[in-house]
Coordinates of C-alpha atoms and ligand atoms in Angstrom, one line a residue:
M1 CA 74.7 62.9 2.4
L2 CA 73.0 60.2 0.3
A3 CA 74.7 57.2 -1.3
R4 CA 73.3 54.2 -3.3
T5 CA 74.7 50.7 -3.9
H6 CA 73.4 47.7 -5.7
A7 CA 72.6 44.4 -3.9
F8 CA 70.5 41.3 -4.3
T9 CA 68.2 39.2 -2.2
I10 CA 67.0 35.7 -2.7
D11 CA 63.3 35.1 -3.4
G12 CA 62.5 31.5 -4.1
L13 CA 65.0 30.4 -6.7
Q14 CA 65.4 33.9 -8.1
A15 CA 67.7 36.7 -6.9
R16 CA 66.1 40.1 -6.9
H17 CA 67.7 43.5 -7.3
V18 CA 67.7 45.6 -4.2
C19 CA 68.7 49.2 -4.2
V20 CA 70.4 50.1 -1.0
E21 CA 70.1 53.9 -0.1
V22 CA 71.8 55.3 2.9
D23 CA 71.3 58.7 4.2
V24 CA 73.7 60.2 6.8
R25 CA 72.7 63.5 8.5
S26 CA 73.3 65.3 11.7
G27 CA 71.2 64.3 14.7
L28 CA 71.3 61.9 17.5
P29 CA 73.5 58.8 16.6
S30 CA 71.2 56.0 15.3
F31 CA 71.2 53.4 12.5
A32 CA 67.8 52.3 11.2
I33 CA 67.2 49.8 8.3
V34 CA 63.8 50.1 6.7
G35 CA 62.2 48.2 3.8
L36 CA 60.8 44.8 4.7
A37 CA 64.1 43.4 6.2
D38 CA 64.1 40.1 7.9
V39 CA 65.9 39.3 11.2
A40 CA 69.2 38.5 9.5
V41 CA 69.2 41.9 7.7
R42 CA 68.2 43.8 10.8
E43 CA 71.1 42.1 12.6
A44 CA 73.4 43.5 9.9
R45 CA 73.5 46.8 11.9
E46 CA 75.7 45.3 14.6
R47 CA 77.9 43.5 12.1
I48 CA 78.3 46.5 9.9
Q49 CA 79.3 48.9 12.7
A50 CA 81.9 46.4 14.0
A51 CA 83.2 45.6 10.5
I52 CA 83.6 49.3 9.6
R53 CA 85.4 50.2 12.8
N54 CA 87.6 47.1 12.7
A55 CA 88.6 47.7 9.1
G56 CA 90.0 51.1 10.2
Y57 CA 87.2 53.4 9.0
E58 CA 85.0 55.6 11.0
F59 CA 81.4 54.6 11.8
P60 CA 79.6 58.0 11.6
A61 CA 78.1 59.0 15.0
R62 CA 75.2 60.6 13.2
R63 CA 71.7 59.7 12.2
I64 CA 71.9 57.0 9.6
T65 CA 68.9 55.7 7.7
A66 CA 69.2 52.7 5.3
N67 CA 66.4 52.1 2.9
L68 CA 66.1 48.8 1.0
A69 CA 64.0 49.3 -2.2
P70 CA 61.6 48.1 -3.6
G71 CA 59.8 48.4 -0.3
D72 CA 57.3 45.6 -1.0
L73 CA 59.9 42.9 -1.6
P74 CA 60.9 41.0 1.5
K75 CA 64.7 41.1 2.0
A76 CA 66.3 38.0 3.5
G77 CA 69.7 36.8 4.6
P78 CA 73.0 38.4 5.4
G79 CA 74.2 38.8 1.8
L80 CA 73.3 42.5 1.9
D81 CA 75.9 43.4 4.5
L82 CA 78.6 44.4 2.0
A83 CA 76.4 46.7 0.0
L84 CA 75.1 48.3 3.3
A85 CA 78.6 48.9 4.6
C86 CA 79.8 50.4 1.4
A87 CA 76.8 52.7 1.2
V88 CA 77.5 53.9 4.8
L89 CA 81.1 54.6 3.9
A90 CA 80.1 56.5 0.7
A91 CA 77.4 58.5 2.4
S92 CA 79.9 59.6 5.1
G93 CA 82.5 60.7 2.5
Q94 CA 84.9 57.8 3.1
L95 CA 84.4 56.2 -0.3
S96 CA 84.0 57.8 -3.7
R97 CA 80.7 57.1 -5.5
T98 CA 81.9 56.8 -9.1
L99 CA 82.0 53.1 -9.4
L100 CA 79.1 52.3 -7.0
E101 CA 76.7 52.8 -9.9
R102 CA 77.8 49.8 -11.9
V103 CA 79.0 47.3 -9.3
A104 CA 76.9 44.7 -7.6
L105 CA 78.0 43.9 -4.0
F106 CA 77.1 40.5 -2.4
G107 CA 78.4 39.1 0.8
E108 CA 78.1 38.8 4.6
L109 CA 80.6 40.7 6.8
A110 CA 82.5 39.3 9.7
L111 CA 83.1 41.5 12.7
D112 CA 86.7 42.0 11.7
G113 CA 85.6 43.2 8.2
A114 CA 86.3 40.0 6.3
V115 CA 83.8 39.2 3.5
R116 CA 82.0 35.9 3.8
A117 CA 80.4 34.0 0.9
S118 CA 76.6 33.9 0.9
H119 CA 74.3 31.3 -0.6
G120 CA 72.8 31.8 -4.0
T121 CA 75.7 33.3 -5.9
L122 CA 74.8 31.9 -9.3
A123 CA 71.3 33.3 -9.1
V124 CA 72.8 36.7 -8.0
A125 CA 75.3 36.7 -10.8
E126 CA 72.5 36.0 -13.4
A127 CA 70.4 38.8 -11.9
A128 CA 73.3 41.3 -11.8
H129 CA 73.9 40.7 -15.5
R130 CA 70.2 41.1 -16.3
A131 CA 70.1 44.3 -14.3
G132 CA 72.9 45.7 -16.6
L133 CA 75.6 45.9 -13.9
S134 CA 79.0 45.2 -15.3
M135 CA 80.7 43.8 -12.2
L136 CA 79.9 41.6 -9.2
A137 CA 82.1 41.9 -6.1
L138 CA 82.0 38.9 -3.7
A139 CA 84.0 36.6 -1.5
A140 CA 86.4 34.0 -3.0
P141 CA 84.7 30.7 -2.2
R142 CA 81.8 31.3 -4.6
A143 CA 83.6 33.3 -7.3
A144 CA 83.8 30.3 -9.6
E145 CA 80.0 30.0 -9.6
A146 CA 79.6 33.7 -10.6
R147 CA 82.1 33.3 -13.4
L148 CA 79.7 30.9 -15.1
I149 CA 77.8 34.0 -16.3
D150 CA 79.3 35.4 -19.5
G151 CA 79.7 39.1 -19.8
L152 CA 79.9 39.8 -16.1
E153 CA 83.2 40.8 -14.5
V154 CA 83.7 39.0 -11.2
A155 CA 85.9 40.7 -8.6
V156 CA 87.0 38.8 -5.5
V157 CA 87.0 40.9 -2.3
G158 CA 88.2 39.2 0.8
H159 CA 87.8 42.1 3.1
L160 CA 85.8 45.4 3.4
R161 CA 89.1 47.2 2.8
S162 CA 89.7 45.4 -0.5
A163 CA 86.1 46.2 -1.5
V164 CA 86.8 49.9 -0.8
R165 CA 90.1 49.7 -2.8
L166 CA 88.2 48.1 -5.7
L167 CA 85.5 50.8 -5.6
E168 CA 88.2 53.5 -5.6
G169 CA 89.4 52.1 -8.9
G170 CA 92.1 49.8 -7.5
A171 CA 92.6 46.0 -8.1
A172 CA 90.5 43.4 -6.4
S173 CA 92.0 40.8 -4.0
P174 CA 94.5 38.5 -5.7
P175 CA 92.6 35.4 -6.9
P176 CA 92.6 32.6 -4.3
R177 CA 95.2 29.8 -4.5
R178 CA 93.4 27.1 -6.5
R179 CA 93.2 24.6 -3.7
S180 CA 95.1 23.1 -0.9
R181 CA 97.4 20.1 -1.5
A182 CA 95.1 17.9 0.6
S183 CA 92.2 18.2 -1.8
P184 CA 92.1 16.0 -4.9
P185 CA 93.1 17.6 -8.2
R186 CA 90.3 18.8 -10.4
G187 CA 88.9 16.1 -12.7
A188 CA 90.4 13.3 -10.6
A189 CA 88.3 10.2 -11.0
V190 CA 86.1 9.6 -8.1
T191 CA 85.9 6.0 -7.3
E192 CA 82.3 5.1 -7.9
P193 CA 80.5 1.8 -7.2
D194 CA 80.2 -0.1 -10.5
L195 CA 77.3 -2.2 -11.8
A196 CA 79.7 -5.0 -12.6
E197 CA 80.0 -5.7 -8.8
V198 CA 76.4 -6.8 -8.7
Q199 CA 76.4 -10.6 -9.1
G200 CA 73.4 -12.2 -10.8
Q201 CA 70.1 -10.2 -10.5
R202 CA 70.2 -9.9 -14.3
H203 CA 66.5 -9.0 -14.4
A204 CA 67.0 -6.1 -11.9
V205 CA 70.1 -4.8 -13.6
R206 CA 68.2 -4.8 -16.9
A207 CA 65.3 -2.9 -15.3
L208 CA 67.7 -0.3 -13.8
V209 CA 69.1 0.3 -17.3
I210 CA 65.5 0.7 -18.7
A211 CA 64.6 3.1 -15.9
A212 CA 67.8 5.2 -16.5
A213 CA 67.2 5.2 -20.3
G214 CA 63.6 6.5 -20.2
G215 CA 63.7 8.4 -16.9
H216 CA 61.1 6.0 -15.4
H217 CA 60.2 5.7 -11.7
C218 CA 61.2 2.4 -10.4
L219 CA 60.5 0.3 -7.3
L220 CA 62.9 -2.5 -6.2
S221 CA 61.2 -5.1 -4.0
G222 CA 63.0 -8.1 -2.4
P223 CA 64.2 -9.9 0.7
P224 CA 66.9 -8.4 3.0
G225 CA 70.4 -8.6 1.5
S226 CA 69.3 -9.2 -2.0
G227 CA 71.1 -6.1 -3.3
K228 CA 68.4 -3.4 -3.5
T229 CA 70.4 -0.7 -1.9
M230 CA 73.5 -1.8 -3.7
L231 CA 71.8 -1.5 -7.1
A232 CA 70.2 1.8 -6.3
H233 CA 73.6 3.4 -5.5
R234 CA 74.7 2.4 -9.0
L235 CA 72.0 4.3 -10.8
A236 CA 73.7 7.7 -10.7
G237 CA 76.8 6.2 -12.4
I238 CA 74.8 5.1 -15.5
L239 CA 72.9 8.3 -16.1
P240 CA 74.1 10.7 -18.8
P241 CA 75.8 13.9 -17.6
L242 CA 73.7 17.1 -17.2
S243 CA 73.2 19.2 -20.3
A244 CA 74.6 22.8 -20.1
A245 CA 71.2 24.3 -19.3
E246 CA 70.4 21.6 -16.7
A247 CA 73.8 22.1 -15.1
I248 CA 73.2 25.8 -14.6
E249 CA 69.8 25.1 -13.1
V250 CA 71.1 22.4 -10.7
T251 CA 74.0 24.6 -9.7
R252 CA 71.6 27.5 -9.0
I253 CA 69.4 25.4 -6.8
H254 CA 72.2 23.7 -4.9
S255 CA 73.9 27.1 -4.4
L256 CA 70.8 28.6 -2.9
A257 CA 70.6 25.6 -0.5
G258 CA 74.2 26.1 0.4
A259 CA 74.9 22.6 -0.8
S260 CA 76.9 23.1 -4.0
P261 CA 80.6 22.5 -4.2
E262 CA 82.7 25.1 -6.0
G263 CA 81.8 25.9 -9.6
L264 CA 79.4 24.1 -11.9
V265 CA 77.6 20.9 -10.8
R266 CA 78.1 18.4 -13.6
R267 CA 76.8 15.2 -12.0
R268 CA 73.1 14.4 -11.8
P269 CA 71.9 14.8 -8.2
F270 CA 71.3 11.6 -6.3
R271 CA 69.4 12.4 -3.1
A272 CA 68.7 9.6 -0.6
P273 CA 66.8 11.0 2.4
H274 CA 66.5 8.7 5.4
H275 CA 63.0 7.3 6.0
S276 CA 62.6 9.4 9.1
A277 CA 62.5 12.5 6.9
T278 CA 59.7 14.9 7.6
T279 CA 57.3 16.2 5.0
A280 CA 59.0 19.7 5.2
G281 CA 62.4 18.0 4.7
L282 CA 61.3 16.2 1.7
I283 CA 59.0 18.8 0.0
G284 CA 60.4 22.0 1.4
G285 CA 59.6 24.1 4.4
A286 CA 57.8 27.4 5.0
R287 CA 61.1 29.1 6.0
R288 CA 62.5 31.2 3.2
G289 CA 65.1 29.5 1.1
C290 CA 64.5 26.1 2.7
V291 CA 64.3 23.8 -0.3
G292 CA 63.3 20.1 0.1
E293 CA 65.0 17.0 -1.1
I294 CA 62.7 16.8 -4.1
V295 CA 64.0 20.1 -5.3
L296 CA 67.6 19.2 -4.7
A297 CA 66.9 16.0 -6.7
H298 CA 65.7 18.1 -9.7
N299 CA 67.2 16.7 -12.9
G300 CA 68.5 13.7 -11.0
V301 CA 67.3 10.9 -8.7
L302 CA 65.3 10.8 -5.5
F303 CA 66.0 7.5 -3.8
L304 CA 63.7 6.4 -1.0
D305 CA 65.2 3.3 0.6
E306 CA 62.9 1.3 3.0
L307 CA 59.8 2.9 1.3
S308 CA 57.3 1.3 3.7
E309 CA 59.0 3.0 6.7
F310 CA 58.3 6.6 5.4
A311 CA 55.4 8.3 7.0
R312 CA 52.3 7.9 4.8
A313 CA 51.5 11.7 4.8
T314 CA 55.1 12.4 3.6
L315 CA 54.7 10.0 0.7
E316 CA 51.2 11.4 -0.1
A317 CA 52.8 14.9 -0.4
L318 CA 55.0 13.6 -3.2
R319 CA 52.0 13.0 -5.5
Q320 CA 51.6 16.6 -6.8
P321 CA 55.3 17.2 -7.5
L322 CA 55.5 13.8 -9.2
E323 CA 52.6 14.8 -11.6
E324 CA 53.7 18.3 -12.2
G325 CA 57.5 18.3 -12.0
R326 CA 57.4 21.3 -9.6
V327 CA 56.3 22.1 -6.2
A328 CA 54.5 25.2 -4.9
I329 CA 55.2 26.2 -1.3
A330 CA 53.0 28.7 0.4
R331 CA 54.6 31.2 2.7
A332 CA 53.3 33.9 4.9
R333 CA 53.6 36.7 2.3
R334 CA 53.8 34.9 -1.0
S335 CA 54.2 31.4 -2.4
A336 CA 57.2 30.2 -4.3
V337 CA 57.3 27.6 -7.0
Y338 CA 60.4 25.3 -7.3
P339 CA 61.2 22.9 -10.1
A340 CA 61.2 19.3 -8.9
R341 CA 61.5 17.0 -11.9
F342 CA 63.3 13.9 -10.7
M343 CA 63.4 10.1 -11.2
L344 CA 61.9 8.3 -8.2
L345 CA 63.7 5.2 -7.2
A346 CA 62.4 3.3 -4.2
A347 CA 63.3 0.0 -2.4
T348 CA 61.3 -2.1 -0.1
N349 CA 61.0 -5.5 1.5
P350 CA 58.0 -7.5 0.2
C351 CA 56.6 -7.9 3.8
A352 CA 57.3 -6.8 7.3
C353 CA 59.8 -9.7 8.0
G354 CA 61.2 -9.4 4.5
Y355 CA 60.8 -13.1 3.5
A356 CA 57.4 -13.2 1.9
G357 CA 57.3 -15.6 -1.0
E358 CA 59.9 -17.9 0.7
G359 CA 57.4 -20.4 2.3
E360 CA 57.9 -21.2 6.0
R361 CA 60.7 -18.6 6.3
C362 CA 58.1 -15.8 6.3
A363 CA 56.9 -15.2 9.9
C364 CA 54.2 -12.7 8.9
S365 CA 50.5 -13.5 9.5
E366 CA 48.0 -13.0 6.8
A367 CA 46.9 -9.8 8.5
E368 CA 50.4 -8.5 8.6
L369 CA 51.0 -9.3 4.9
A370 CA 47.8 -7.4 4.1
R371 CA 48.8 -4.4 6.2
H372 CA 52.2 -4.3 4.5
R373 CA 50.5 -4.5 1.1
R374 CA 48.2 -1.6 2.0
R375 CA 51.1 0.5 3.2
L376 CA 52.7 0.1 -0.2
S377 CA 49.8 0.1 -2.5
G378 CA 48.3 3.4 -3.0
P379 CA 48.8 6.5 -5.0
L380 CA 52.6 6.5 -4.9
V381 CA 53.2 3.0 -6.0
D382 CA 50.6 3.4 -8.6
R383 CA 52.9 6.0 -10.1
M384 CA 55.8 3.6 -10.4
D385 CA 56.5 2.7 -14.0
L386 CA 58.7 -0.4 -13.1
V387 CA 58.2 -2.7 -10.2
V388 CA 61.2 -5.1 -10.0
H389 CA 61.2 -8.2 -7.8
L390 CA 64.6 -9.3 -6.7
Q391 CA 65.2 -12.9 -5.5
R392 CA 67.8 -14.0 -3.0
S393 CA 70.9 -14.8 -5.0
G394 CA 71.3 -18.5 -5.7
D395 CA 74.5 -20.4 -5.1
A396 CA 75.2 -20.3 -8.9
E397 CA 75.2 -16.5 -8.8
R398 CA 77.7 -16.2 -6.0
G399 CA 81.0 -15.3 -7.4
A400 CA 79.5 -15.0 -10.9
A401 CA 80.5 -12.1 -13.1
G402 CA 78.2 -9.1 -13.2
T403 CA 75.6 -8.7 -15.9
M404 CA 77.2 -5.5 -17.3
S405 CA 79.6 -2.8 -16.2
S406 CA 78.5 0.8 -15.5
A407 CA 80.4 1.9 -18.6
E408 CA 78.5 -0.5 -20.9
A409 CA 75.2 0.4 -19.3
R410 CA 75.9 4.1 -19.6
E411 CA 76.7 3.6 -23.3
R412 CA 73.3 1.9 -23.9
V413 CA 71.5 4.6 -21.9
L414 CA 73.1 7.4 -23.9
L415 CA 72.2 5.8 -27.2
A416 CA 68.6 5.3 -26.1
R417 CA 68.5 8.9 -24.8
E418 CA 69.7 10.2 -28.2
R419 CA 66.9 8.4 -30.0
Q420 CA 64.4 9.9 -27.5
L421 CA 65.8 13.4 -27.8
R422 CA 65.6 13.3 -31.7
R423 CA 61.9 12.4 -31.4
L424 CA 60.9 14.6 -28.5
A425 CA 63.2 17.7 -28.7
G426 CA 60.6 19.5 -30.7
E427 CA 58.1 19.1 -27.8
G428 CA 60.7 20.5 -25.3
L429 CA 61.0 17.0 -23.7
A430 CA 64.0 14.7 -23.2
V431 CA 62.8 11.3 -22.1
N432 CA 59.9 8.9 -22.7
A433 CA 58.7 9.2 -19.1
Q434 CA 57.6 12.7 -19.9
M435 CA 55.3 11.8 -22.8
D436 CA 51.6 12.5 -22.3
A437 CA 48.8 10.6 -23.9
R438 CA 48.9 12.6 -27.2
L439 CA 52.7 12.1 -27.6
L440 CA 52.3 8.4 -26.8
R441 CA 49.8 8.1 -29.6
E442 CA 52.1 9.9 -32.0
H443 CA 55.4 8.3 -31.1
T444 CA 54.6 4.8 -29.9
A445 CA 53.7 2.7 -32.9
L446 CA 53.2 -1.0 -32.2
D447 CA 54.0 -3.7 -34.7
A448 CA 51.2 -6.1 -35.7
D449 CA 52.1 -8.7 -33.0
A450 CA 52.3 -6.0 -30.3
E451 CA 48.9 -4.6 -31.4
E452 CA 47.4 -8.1 -31.0
L453 CA 48.9 -8.4 -27.5
M454 CA 47.6 -5.0 -26.5
R455 CA 44.2 -6.0 -27.8
R456 CA 44.2 -9.1 -25.6
V457 CA 45.3 -7.0 -22.6
R458 CA 42.5 -4.5 -23.1
E459 CA 40.0 -7.3 -23.6
R460 CA 40.8 -8.7 -20.2
A461 CA 40.8 -5.2 -18.6
M462 CA 44.2 -5.9 -17.1
L463 CA 45.2 -2.3 -16.9
S464 CA 43.7 1.0 -16.0
M465 CA 44.2 3.8 -18.5
R466 CA 47.1 5.2 -16.5
G467 CA 48.6 1.8 -16.2
E468 CA 48.3 1.3 -20.0
H469 CA 50.1 4.6 -20.6
R470 CA 52.9 3.6 -18.2
V471 CA 53.4 0.3 -19.9
L472 CA 53.5 2.0 -23.4
R473 CA 56.1 4.5 -22.2
V474 CA 58.3 1.7 -20.8
A475 CA 57.8 -0.4 -24.0
R476 CA 58.9 2.6 -26.0
T477 CA 62.1 2.9 -24.0
I478 CA 62.9 -0.8 -24.3
A479 CA 62.4 -0.4 -28.1
D480 CA 64.8 2.6 -28.0
L481 CA 67.4 0.5 -26.2
N482 CA 67.0 -2.1 -29.0
S483 CA 67.2 0.7 -31.6
H484 CA 63.7 -0.3 -33.0
A485 CA 61.4 2.2 -34.6
R486 CA 58.3 0.2 -33.7
V487 CA 57.5 -1.5 -30.4
G488 CA 57.5 -5.3 -30.9
A489 CA 55.4 -7.8 -28.9
H490 CA 58.4 -9.0 -27.0
E491 CA 59.2 -5.4 -25.9
L492 CA 55.6 -4.8 -24.9
G493 CA 55.6 -8.1 -23.0
S494 CA 58.7 -7.1 -21.1
A495 CA 57.1 -3.8 -20.2
L496 CA 53.9 -5.6 -19.0
A497 CA 56.0 -8.0 -16.9
L498 CA 57.7 -5.0 -15.2
R499 CA 54.4 -3.7 -13.9
A500 CA 53.8 -6.6 -11.5
E501 CA 52.2 -6.2 -8.2
V502 CA 54.1 -5.1 -5.2
G503 CA 54.7 -7.7 -2.5
P504 CA 53.4 -11.2 -2.6
A505 CA 50.2 -11.6 -4.7
S506 CA 48.2 -12.9 -1.8
S507 CA 49.6 -15.2 0.9
R508 CA 52.9 -16.9 1.6
A509 CA 52.0 -19.5 -0.9
A510 CA 52.8 -16.9 -3.6
Ligands
ATP601 N1 73.7 -9.5 -6.1 C1 74.7 -9.1 -5.3 N2 75.9 -9.1 -5.8 C2 77.0 -8.8 -5.0 N3 76.8 -8.4 -3.7 C3 75.6 -8.4 -3.2 C4 74.5 -8.8 -3.9 N4 73.4 -8.7 -3.2 C5 73.8 -8.3 -2.0 N5 75.2 -8.2 -2.0 C6 76.0 -7.8 -0.8 O1 75.2 -7.7 0.3 C7 75.2 -6.4 0.9 C8 73.8 -6.0 1.3 O2 73.1 -5.8 0.2 P1 72.0 -4.6 0.2 O3 72.3 -3.7 1.3 O4 72.0 -4.0 -1.2 O5 70.7 -5.4 0.4 P2 69.2 -4.9 0.5 O6 68.4 -5.6 -0.5 O7 69.2 -3.4 0.4 O8 68.8 -5.4 2.0 P3 67.7 -4.7 3.0 O9 66.4 -5.1 2.6 O10 68.1 -5.3 4.3 O11 68.0 -3.2 3.0 C9 75.8 -5.5 -0.2 O12 76.6 -4.5 0.3 C10 76.7 -6.5 -1.0 O13 77.9 -6.5 -0.4
MG602 MG1 68.7 -1.9 1.7

């Protein structure tokens, strides 16, 4: 007898519809799965046999063939178990086939028949809805994610037996208890580090607000203990929340990577990989479904602390995604393109010992200073819109009040982002950092004094073309923060000052 169920497999950031066909006929007992199945799917045979028996059903001692269609699409992961088991039960007359036509089944089976959640639920729910299926049956932990898709009924099945009950027209498992007493109630304020705790460093705080407002890449350079890491960890708290579309996109990515908490992700991602990260860890690996930190940082922040300690090849690999906002990863059979539009925030010491610019305190030789500069200069730092130099806090700054609180900063950032959105929404863009040369010409009008300043800068050939565009984007953001329609000379000057060299200009005399 033949039975068919609907399942989904993950392909890049998409879920693809898989039709599971199972044929049971007389012959020597065997169980074959055909149709480009990976190791996890082939291993399903053992899990499915045990789960069916332990759930109290009979595993047919006949010749069983399971076909996963379409045949040219690689099938990966254990999420197909539930659909395979139900197809075996239906093909052996232990489950009626009426509802199987309109229900998508997604989940891994434990040996006792329990259904386990699989990664990528949101993508699967979207695909099930697109495929015209009316219901998705899956394990409880990820049900909240699937419920984000309107028009799709979500049924929780905790065990193979409850899946069978559901497919026979019965009720699904009772919804899970919301959460244990130990976990914090939903919406509870998470205590976040606040910008107000940063004493002094007005210049750096201001730069961080500019970066957050315009989505600009930013490098913090300064001696040890000057507050670089401290400042960086306060960036996420001053960024606007994700828009509805961005939230769905981020949830889908984090769900595929198995990194999302329950339900919709609302906070902008803040990823801070250690400097020992490999290129595959940062960019993404060749293994299916293995997304890199830059993809997990999509619509959020990628923070690279101790930038000079990262392997040069790893940093070089960031160039293409930084330009294109996406990354293409070639795999054996096909390549996958992942979105990777993030704000890059980096921190570094100005030299190997960290005290360059502080006279005798710096122990580095000229050669060491030059080597450090070489490590940092280069294509990546050239893509930084803002380079901020932090000084060691003076006595006067110790115990002083912070420049502004995160709430104040967030307010300013939101207002500036609204101005940008009004201007750029027609182009499908959100922040000034995304403007290309044409948009810069259209939207970045300078007032007379700023024009004069720009003319002098060009005369002295102080900037490359790319450098000039970066300065103009930042100047546009500063004007947005000041609610100015035109960029003034003061705003352009501030943007120019924020593109200073990295590290000491030459020697320790700097
Ligand atoms: N401006 C500041 N205001 C308040 N506290 C500060 C400030 N700067 C540094 N600190 C304190 O010093 C600690 C160390 O700062 P942080 O780790 O940010 O320095 P860093 O610049 O990242 O140093 P390193 O180069 O060694 O990584 C912080 O946790 C904080 O307690
Ligand atoms: Mg640090």
